[in-house]
């Protein structure tokens, strides 16, 4: 970073100094406690991962993985889960929570590298601790072991590659993530915005080839289209609907007709995509452009997708939070933090504490965060500060230092 691109009077300068081992002990304790807790209470390592493992076991036994209506993945995910299906349940109970935590920590680390923030900094340690201890969906994702965690790591990795000019490699990463879980499919729009046709082709062809090859090994090759896709489009599962956070699912529970709720959610998603395009077209210097555009696209998709859960937010939150050291980033807007407030584990909101009402809090966070990112995308940051990095001071001389 050039010295003229720094703002020395900011608290972020303190955050970017090297963290002591005492500070790193905080996220280590929090993450370790979460892994132990899940290993104790979840005999299968996590309910959502267990669904995929059962599907793989059904396939290995000669059956169709799509006999389970809650298996919502492409055929390629069955092959990816096959190694787990061969392991004893006792091993999965111990290994799965550790693997999920490692992937989430990796997602935070890659998001920091995307923003050129030192991995040894206080911000790196405190940010990981804050995500683990202060954001309830983090613990939910570890407990469920949902494959959303693969998208949480793949998205910042793809953006890091794209930021370094390796767009085709970024498309391959997105395609591989879609092959495991189609959550990052909206990233095709980012490649369209950037007119990176090879990256777009890779993002489409990788999961298509993987799923077609895996489908040939299934007794029901078209099961995803004949069973899973209609389930996703109808959203008629009563149990799943209680935990969906998209307005299309939450508004009918408040008395809004389903057709009107779907129309409102679609309109909001379309507006979010337009705002993300405006953010991309702004084209300012620095690493904020890619993650803020990607976050806008993903949040827009979450507004209308069925299902849409609270842990989907882990796909975009590390990307946005890692931009905090930059003046003019969306993480410096007050509404960003107000959107996250309902997800504080210690916050008890009247009438919303029963598990079947939690979706209302999740929908509030999703809508406010999506609106904040969208509004941030259509207007420039503070004059003269957008994209500037806040560098740490030297401990003794107080002079600014350059951060790689």
Short mmCIF file of C-alpha atoms in Angstrom, two decimals:
data_model
loop_
_atom_site.label_atom_id
_atom_site.label_comp_id
_atom_site.label_asym_id
_atom_site.label_seq_id
_atom_site.Cartn_x
_atom_site.Cartn_y
_atom_site.Cartn_z
CA UNK A 1 0.00 0.00 0.00
CA UNK A 2 1.24 3.50 -0.82
CA UNK A 3 1.55 5.87 2.07
CA UNK A 4 -0.76 8.39 0.44
CA UNK A 5 -3.53 5.78 0.51
CA UNK A 6 -3.50 5.52 4.29
CA UNK A 7 -5.48 7.26 6.99
CA UNK A 8 -3.41 7.19 10.14
CA UNK A 9 -5.87 8.56 12.68
CA UNK A 10 -8.22 5.59 12.56
CA UNK A 11 -8.70 2.83 15.13
CA UNK A 12 -8.13 0.37 12.31
CA UNK A 13 -4.45 1.26 12.54
CA UNK A 14 -4.40 -0.34 15.99
CA UNK A 15 -6.38 -3.32 14.72
CA UNK A 16 -3.89 -4.02 11.95
CA UNK A 17 -0.89 -4.39 14.25
CA UNK A 18 0.38 -7.87 15.01
CA UNK A 19 -1.72 -9.83 17.51
CA UNK A 20 -0.14 -11.55 20.49
CA UNK A 21 -0.72 -15.22 21.14
CA UNK A 22 -3.00 -14.26 24.03
CA UNK A 23 -5.37 -12.63 21.56
CA UNK A 24 -5.30 -15.64 19.25
CA UNK A 25 -6.25 -17.78 22.23
CA UNK A 26 -9.71 -16.16 22.21
CA UNK A 27 -10.93 -17.53 18.85
CA UNK A 28 -9.11 -20.80 19.53
CA UNK A 29 -11.09 -21.32 22.74
CA UNK A 30 -14.40 -20.29 21.14
CA UNK A 31 -13.95 -22.52 18.11
CA UNK A 32 -12.66 -25.42 20.16
CA UNK A 33 -15.67 -25.21 22.47
CA UNK A 34 -18.04 -25.22 19.50
CA UNK A 35 -16.38 -28.29 18.00
CA UNK A 36 -16.55 -30.18 21.29
CA UNK A 37 -20.17 -29.23 21.85
CA UNK A 38 -21.26 -30.44 18.40
CA UNK A 39 -19.30 -33.66 18.81
CA UNK A 40 -21.12 -34.30 22.07
CA UNK A 41 -24.68 -33.51 20.99
CA UNK A 42 -24.64 -34.60 17.33
CA UNK A 43 -23.94 -38.31 16.88
CA UNK A 44 -23.77 -37.89 13.09
CA UNK A 45 -21.58 -34.77 13.08
CA UNK A 46 -24.40 -32.50 11.95
CA UNK A 47 -27.95 -32.98 10.68
CA UNK A 48 -27.49 -31.43 7.23
CA UNK A 49 -24.24 -33.21 6.46
CA UNK A 50 -25.88 -36.43 7.58
CA UNK A 51 -28.53 -35.98 4.85
CA UNK A 52 -25.83 -35.92 2.17
CA UNK A 53 -24.00 -38.85 3.74
CA UNK A 54 -27.22 -40.89 3.85
CA UNK A 55 -27.78 -40.12 0.18
CA UNK A 56 -24.27 -41.35 -0.62
CA UNK A 57 -24.86 -44.52 1.42
CA UNK A 58 -28.14 -45.11 -0.41
CA UNK A 59 -26.32 -44.79 -3.72
CA UNK A 60 -23.55 -47.16 -2.62
CA UNK A 61 -26.27 -49.63 -1.64
CA UNK A 62 -27.80 -49.42 -5.13
CA UNK A 63 -30.63 -47.01 -4.37
CA UNK A 64 -31.43 -43.48 -5.49
CA UNK A 65 -30.12 -40.59 -3.36
CA UNK A 66 -33.19 -38.58 -4.37
CA UNK A 67 -35.54 -40.88 -2.48
CA UNK A 68 -34.90 -38.48 0.41
CA UNK A 69 -36.82 -35.24 -0.39
CA UNK A 70 -34.43 -33.24 1.77
CA UNK A 71 -31.43 -34.12 -0.38
CA UNK A 72 -31.26 -30.91 -2.44
CA UNK A 73 -27.90 -31.29 -4.15
CA UNK A 74 -26.65 -32.12 -7.63
CA UNK A 75 -25.54 -35.70 -8.39
CA UNK A 76 -21.89 -34.65 -8.14
CA UNK A 77 -22.40 -34.01 -4.41
CA UNK A 78 -23.18 -37.69 -3.94
CA UNK A 79 -19.73 -38.68 -5.20
CA UNK A 80 -18.15 -35.97 -3.03
CA UNK A 81 -19.89 -37.41 0.04
CA UNK A 82 -19.02 -41.02 -0.75
CA UNK A 83 -15.74 -40.98 1.27
CA UNK A 84 -17.71 -39.90 4.32
CA UNK A 85 -20.19 -42.71 3.74
CA UNK A 86 -17.35 -45.20 4.12
CA UNK A 87 -16.26 -43.83 7.51
CA UNK A 88 -17.64 -45.03 10.85
CA UNK A 89 -20.18 -42.70 12.45
CA UNK A 90 -17.90 -42.20 15.44
CA UNK A 91 -15.26 -40.70 13.14
CA UNK A 92 -17.77 -38.38 11.50
CA UNK A 93 -18.91 -37.20 14.89
CA UNK A 94 -15.40 -35.94 15.63
CA UNK A 95 -14.13 -34.92 12.20
CA UNK A 96 -17.09 -33.10 10.66
CA UNK A 97 -17.33 -30.20 13.16
CA UNK A 98 -13.58 -29.68 12.97
CA UNK A 99 -13.73 -29.65 9.16
CA UNK A 100 -16.58 -27.12 9.13
CA UNK A 101 -14.74 -24.81 11.53
CA UNK A 102 -11.54 -25.12 9.49
CA UNK A 103 -13.40 -24.16 6.31
CA UNK A 104 -15.04 -21.16 7.98
CA UNK A 105 -11.71 -20.01 9.40
CA UNK A 106 -10.23 -20.47 5.93
CA UNK A 107 -13.02 -18.34 4.45
CA UNK A 108 -12.17 -15.53 6.89
CA UNK A 109 -8.45 -15.84 6.09
CA UNK A 110 -9.02 -15.67 2.33
CA UNK A 111 -11.37 -12.69 2.75
CA UNK A 112 -8.59 -10.92 4.66
CA UNK A 113 -6.08 -11.67 1.91
CA UNK A 114 -8.56 -10.35 -0.66
CA UNK A 115 -8.56 -7.06 1.25
CA UNK A 116 -4.78 -7.18 1.78
CA UNK A 117 -5.18 -7.34 5.57
CA UNK A 118 -2.34 -9.15 7.42
CA UNK A 119 -3.36 -12.57 8.70
CA UNK A 120 -1.29 -11.97 11.84
CA UNK A 121 -3.17 -8.79 12.76
CA UNK A 122 -5.38 -8.08 15.73
CA UNK A 123 -8.23 -7.56 13.32
CA UNK A 124 -7.79 -11.11 12.01
CA UNK A 125 -7.97 -12.58 15.52
CA UNK A 126 -10.79 -10.40 16.82
CA UNK A 127 -12.79 -10.73 13.61
CA UNK A 128 -12.71 -14.51 13.77
CA UNK A 129 -13.65 -14.43 17.45
CA UNK A 130 -16.48 -12.00 16.72
CA UNK A 131 -17.88 -14.17 13.93
CA UNK A 132 -17.72 -17.31 16.06
CA UNK A 133 -19.02 -15.87 19.34
CA UNK A 134 -21.12 -12.90 18.25
CA UNK A 135 -22.94 -14.12 15.14
CA UNK A 136 -25.49 -16.83 15.88
CA UNK A 137 -25.62 -18.32 12.34
CA UNK A 138 -21.93 -19.25 12.70
CA UNK A 139 -22.73 -21.65 15.53
CA UNK A 140 -25.83 -22.88 13.66
CA UNK A 141 -23.73 -23.73 10.62
CA UNK A 142 -21.19 -25.62 12.72
CA UNK A 143 -23.99 -27.51 14.45
CA UNK A 144 -25.78 -28.41 11.21
CA UNK A 145 -22.59 -29.00 9.17
CA UNK A 146 -24.42 -27.70 6.11
CA UNK A 147 -22.48 -27.70 2.86
CA UNK A 148 -23.02 -23.95 2.68
CA UNK A 149 -19.57 -23.90 4.25
CA UNK A 150 -18.05 -24.89 0.89
CA UNK A 151 -19.58 -21.81 -0.73
CA UNK A 152 -18.38 -19.64 2.16
CA UNK A 153 -14.80 -20.60 1.32
CA UNK A 154 -15.14 -20.75 -2.47
CA UNK A 155 -16.55 -17.24 -2.93
CA UNK A 156 -13.66 -15.25 -1.38
CA UNK A 157 -11.18 -17.61 -3.04
CA UNK A 158 -12.74 -16.98 -6.45
CA UNK A 159 -12.76 -13.23 -5.85
CA UNK A 160 -9.13 -13.33 -4.75
CA UNK A 161 -8.22 -15.05 -8.01
CA UNK A 162 -10.32 -12.62 -10.03
CA UNK A 163 -8.70 -9.67 -8.27
CA UNK A 164 -5.33 -11.01 -9.41
CA UNK A 165 -6.52 -11.30 -13.00
CA UNK A 166 -7.05 -15.07 -12.95
CA UNK A 167 -10.69 -14.98 -13.99
CA UNK A 168 -10.82 -18.42 -15.59
CA UNK A 169 -9.47 -19.99 -12.41
CA UNK A 170 -12.11 -18.05 -10.49
CA UNK A 171 -14.78 -19.54 -12.76
CA UNK A 172 -13.44 -23.03 -12.08
CA UNK A 173 -13.65 -22.43 -8.31
CA UNK A 174 -17.23 -21.18 -8.58
CA UNK A 175 -18.13 -24.12 -10.81
CA UNK A 176 -16.64 -26.61 -8.36
CA UNK A 177 -18.59 -25.01 -5.51
CA UNK A 178 -21.82 -25.19 -7.53
CA UNK A 179 -21.14 -28.86 -8.20
CA UNK A 180 -21.18 -29.40 -4.43
CA UNK A 181 -24.09 -27.05 -3.71
CA UNK A 182 -25.72 -24.69 -6.26
CA UNK A 183 -25.60 -21.74 -3.86
CA UNK A 184 -23.09 -19.67 -5.84
CA UNK A 185 -24.94 -19.86 -9.15
CA UNK A 186 -25.70 -16.08 -9.00
CA UNK A 187 -21.97 -15.44 -9.44
CA UNK A 188 -22.51 -16.07 -13.15
CA UNK A 189 -23.84 -12.50 -13.21
CA UNK A 190 -20.50 -11.19 -11.93
CA UNK A 191 -18.73 -12.80 -14.88
CA UNK A 192 -21.34 -11.23 -17.16
CA UNK A 193 -20.74 -7.82 -15.59
CA UNK A 194 -17.00 -8.23 -16.15
CA UNK A 195 -17.47 -9.75 -19.63
CA UNK A 196 -15.25 -12.66 -18.69
CA UNK A 197 -16.68 -15.27 -21.02
CA UNK A 198 -14.14 -17.99 -20.31
CA UNK A 199 -14.77 -17.67 -16.58
CA UNK A 200 -18.51 -17.85 -17.20
CA UNK A 201 -18.07 -20.93 -19.35
CA UNK A 202 -15.96 -22.59 -16.66
CA UNK A 203 -18.53 -21.77 -13.97
CA UNK A 204 -21.23 -23.44 -16.08
CA UNK A 205 -19.37 -26.35 -17.63
CA UNK A 206 -17.60 -27.62 -14.50
CA UNK A 207 -20.77 -28.44 -12.51
CA UNK A 208 -22.59 -29.55 -15.67
CA UNK A 209 -19.87 -32.04 -16.57
CA UNK A 210 -19.47 -33.23 -12.99
CA UNK A 211 -23.21 -33.72 -12.51
CA UNK A 212 -23.68 -35.38 -15.89
CA UNK A 213 -20.86 -37.81 -15.18
CA UNK A 214 -22.15 -38.56 -11.69
CA UNK A 215 -25.71 -38.84 -12.95
CA UNK A 216 -24.73 -41.67 -15.29
CA UNK A 217 -23.76 -43.65 -12.20
CA UNK A 218 -27.13 -43.12 -10.51
CA UNK A 219 -30.13 -45.42 -10.84
CA UNK A 220 -32.26 -42.28 -11.22
CA UNK A 221 -30.11 -39.91 -13.33
CA UNK A 222 -32.86 -37.27 -13.69
CA UNK A 223 -33.83 -37.33 -10.02
CA UNK A 224 -32.61 -33.79 -9.41
CA UNK A 225 -34.94 -32.43 -12.11
CA UNK A 226 -37.94 -34.68 -11.44
CA UNK A 227 -37.90 -34.58 -7.62
CA UNK A 228 -35.57 -31.97 -6.15
CA UNK A 229 -36.22 -29.06 -8.50
CA UNK A 230 -40.04 -29.22 -8.10
CA UNK A 231 -39.55 -29.36 -4.34
CA UNK A 232 -37.36 -26.24 -4.43
CA UNK A 233 -39.82 -24.38 -6.64
CA UNK A 234 -42.90 -25.27 -4.61
CA UNK A 235 -41.45 -24.90 -1.11
CA UNK A 236 -44.34 -26.96 0.30
CA UNK A 237 -42.39 -28.67 3.08
CA UNK A 238 -43.98 -27.46 6.31
CA UNK A 239 -40.91 -28.15 8.46
CA UNK A 240 -38.50 -26.38 6.11
CA UNK A 241 -40.79 -23.37 5.71
CA UNK A 242 -40.56 -22.58 9.43
CA UNK A 243 -36.86 -21.78 9.09
CA UNK A 244 -36.78 -20.03 5.72
CA UNK A 245 -35.65 -16.41 5.94
CA UNK A 246 -36.56 -15.09 2.48
CA UNK A 247 -39.47 -12.62 2.28
CA UNK A 248 -41.16 -15.03 -0.11
CA UNK A 249 -41.44 -17.49 2.78
CA UNK A 250 -41.84 -15.13 5.75
CA UNK A 251 -44.47 -12.71 4.42
CA UNK A 252 -47.15 -15.42 3.92
CA UNK A 253 -46.74 -16.31 7.59
CA UNK A 254 -47.75 -12.70 8.35
CA UNK A 255 -50.90 -12.94 6.24
CA UNK A 256 -49.55 -11.68 2.90
CA UNK A 257 -50.84 -13.73 -0.07
CA UNK A 258 -48.16 -16.02 -1.47
CA UNK A 259 -48.36 -14.59 -4.96
CA UNK A 260 -47.88 -11.04 -3.67
CA UNK A 261 -45.03 -12.13 -1.38
CA UNK A 262 -43.25 -13.80 -4.29
CA UNK A 263 -43.75 -10.70 -6.42
CA UNK A 264 -42.35 -8.40 -3.73
CA UNK A 265 -39.35 -10.67 -3.15
CA UNK A 266 -38.65 -10.90 -6.88
CA UNK A 267 -38.86 -7.13 -7.25
CA UNK A 268 -36.48 -6.63 -4.32
CA UNK A 269 -34.06 -9.16 -5.78
CA UNK A 270 -34.17 -7.45 -9.17
CA UNK A 271 -33.48 -4.08 -7.58
CA UNK A 272 -30.57 -5.61 -5.69
CA UNK A 273 -29.05 -6.96 -8.90
CA UNK A 274 -29.32 -3.51 -10.53
CA UNK A 275 -27.62 -1.93 -7.52
CA UNK A 276 -24.88 -4.56 -7.68
CA UNK A 277 -24.38 -3.69 -11.34
CA UNK A 278 -24.12 0.00 -10.43
CA UNK A 279 -21.53 -0.91 -7.80
CA UNK A 280 -19.52 -2.81 -10.41
CA UNK A 281 -19.77 0.03 -12.90
CA UNK A 282 -18.39 2.49 -10.36
CA UNK A 283 -15.00 0.85 -10.93
CA UNK A 284 -13.11 2.53 -8.11
CA UNK A 285 -9.60 1.45 -7.19
CA UNK A 286 -8.94 -1.03 -4.39
CA UNK A 287 -10.31 -4.45 -3.50
CA UNK A 288 -13.77 -3.33 -2.34
CA UNK A 289 -15.36 -3.50 -5.79
CA UNK A 290 -15.35 -7.29 -6.19
CA UNK A 291 -16.60 -8.34 -2.73
CA UNK A 292 -19.28 -5.65 -2.50
CA UNK A 293 -20.61 -6.49 -5.95
CA UNK A 294 -20.58 -10.22 -5.17
CA UNK A 295 -22.28 -9.65 -1.81
CA UNK A 296 -25.01 -7.62 -3.50
CA UNK A 297 -25.67 -10.40 -5.99
CA UNK A 298 -25.76 -13.13 -3.36
CA UNK A 299 -28.02 -11.18 -0.97
CA UNK A 300 -30.38 -10.45 -3.86
CA UNK A 301 -30.56 -14.17 -4.58
CA UNK A 302 -31.21 -14.96 -0.91
CA UNK A 303 -34.21 -12.60 -0.96
CA UNK A 304 -36.01 -14.74 -3.51
CA UNK A 305 -34.49 -18.20 -3.25
CA UNK A 306 -36.30 -21.13 -1.67
CA UNK A 307 -35.06 -22.27 0.72
CA UNK A 308 -33.01 -19.46 2.28
CA UNK A 309 -31.56 -19.95 5.75
CA UNK A 310 -29.74 -17.81 8.29
CA UNK A 311 -26.41 -19.57 7.74
CA UNK A 312 -26.42 -18.44 4.09
CA UNK A 313 -25.27 -15.09 5.46
CA UNK A 314 -21.87 -16.66 6.23
CA UNK A 315 -21.25 -16.63 2.48
CA UNK A 316 -21.18 -12.81 2.36
CA UNK A 317 -20.48 -11.60 5.89
CA UNK A 318 -16.74 -12.41 6.02
CA UNK A 319 -16.31 -10.60 2.69
CA UNK A 320 -18.01 -7.46 3.96
CA UNK A 321 -16.50 -7.51 7.43
CA UNK A 322 -12.96 -7.90 6.10
CA UNK A 323 -13.37 -4.56 4.32
CA UNK A 324 -13.69 -2.67 7.62
CA UNK A 325 -10.14 -1.22 7.47
CA UNK A 326 -11.08 0.63 4.27
CA UNK A 327 -12.68 4.04 4.53
CA UNK A 328 -15.91 4.04 2.55
CA UNK A 329 -16.57 0.31 2.91
CA UNK A 330 -20.08 -0.95 3.57
CA UNK A 331 -18.91 -2.33 6.92
CA UNK A 332 -18.51 1.27 8.10
CA UNK A 333 -22.15 2.11 7.60
CA UNK A 334 -24.26 2.04 10.79
CA UNK A 335 -27.03 0.03 9.13
CA UNK A 336 -24.56 -2.78 8.50
CA UNK A 337 -24.19 -3.29 12.25
CA UNK A 338 -27.88 -2.70 12.97
CA UNK A 339 -28.68 -5.47 10.48
CA UNK A 340 -26.49 -7.89 12.42
CA UNK A 341 -27.88 -6.98 15.84
CA UNK A 342 -30.76 -9.54 15.76
CA UNK A 343 -28.15 -12.28 15.34
CA UNK A 344 -26.41 -11.59 18.64
CA UNK A 345 -26.67 -14.86 20.63
CA UNK A 346 -27.44 -12.96 23.85
CA UNK A 347 -30.23 -10.82 22.34
CA UNK A 348 -33.70 -12.00 23.32
CA UNK A 349 -36.50 -10.41 21.29
CA UNK A 350 -40.07 -10.79 22.62
CA UNK A 351 -42.20 -13.37 20.79
CA UNK A 352 -39.32 -14.35 18.49
CA UNK A 353 -37.38 -16.73 20.71
CA UNK A 354 -39.22 -20.00 19.91
CA UNK A 355 -37.32 -21.88 17.18
CA UNK A 356 -40.27 -21.82 14.78
CA UNK A 357 -40.30 -17.99 14.92
CA UNK A 358 -36.59 -17.47 14.46
CA UNK A 359 -37.10 -16.97 10.73
CA UNK A 360 -38.56 -13.53 11.41
CA UNK A 361 -35.29 -12.36 12.96
CA UNK A 362 -33.33 -13.92 10.14
CA UNK A 363 -35.54 -12.23 7.53
CA UNK A 364 -35.03 -8.87 9.24
CA UNK A 365 -31.26 -9.28 9.13
CA UNK A 366 -31.33 -10.43 5.51
CA UNK A 367 -33.56 -7.59 4.30
CA UNK A 368 -31.75 -4.80 6.17
CA UNK A 369 -28.32 -6.12 5.13
CA UNK A 370 -29.42 -6.48 1.49
CA UNK A 371 -30.85 -2.95 1.52
CA UNK A 372 -27.67 -1.58 3.09
CA UNK A 373 -25.41 -3.21 0.51
CA UNK A 374 -27.73 -2.12 -2.32
CA UNK A 375 -27.85 1.49 -1.13
CA UNK A 376 -24.08 1.47 -0.73
CA UNK A 377 -23.73 0.28 -4.31
CA UNK A 378 -25.63 3.16 -5.89
CA UNK A 379 -23.86 6.04 -4.19
CA UNK A 380 -20.16 6.78 -3.83
CA UNK A 381 -18.35 6.64 -0.52
CA UNK A 382 -17.05 9.66 1.39
CA UNK A 383 -15.36 12.18 -0.89
CA UNK A 384 -11.67 11.42 -1.24
CA UNK A 385 -11.73 8.41 1.07
CA UNK A 386 -13.32 5.61 -0.94
CA UNK A 387 -11.01 2.63 -1.16
CA UNK A 388 -8.30 4.07 1.07
CA UNK A 389 -6.62 1.60 3.38
CA UNK A 390 -6.05 2.42 7.02
CA UNK A 391 -2.48 1.39 7.84
CA UNK A 392 -1.10 0.76 11.32
CA UNK A 393 1.29 3.18 12.98
CA UNK A 394 4.70 2.15 14.12
CA UNK A 395 4.65 1.37 17.81
CA UNK A 396 7.48 3.79 18.59
CA UNK A 397 7.76 6.47 15.95
CA UNK A 398 4.06 6.78 15.07
CA UNK A 399 4.89 6.81 11.37
CA UNK A 400 2.68 4.94 8.95
CA UNK A 401 3.94 1.63 7.68
CA UNK A 402 3.12 -0.14 4.48
CA UNK A 403 0.96 -3.25 4.74
CA UNK A 404 1.39 -5.85 2.05
#
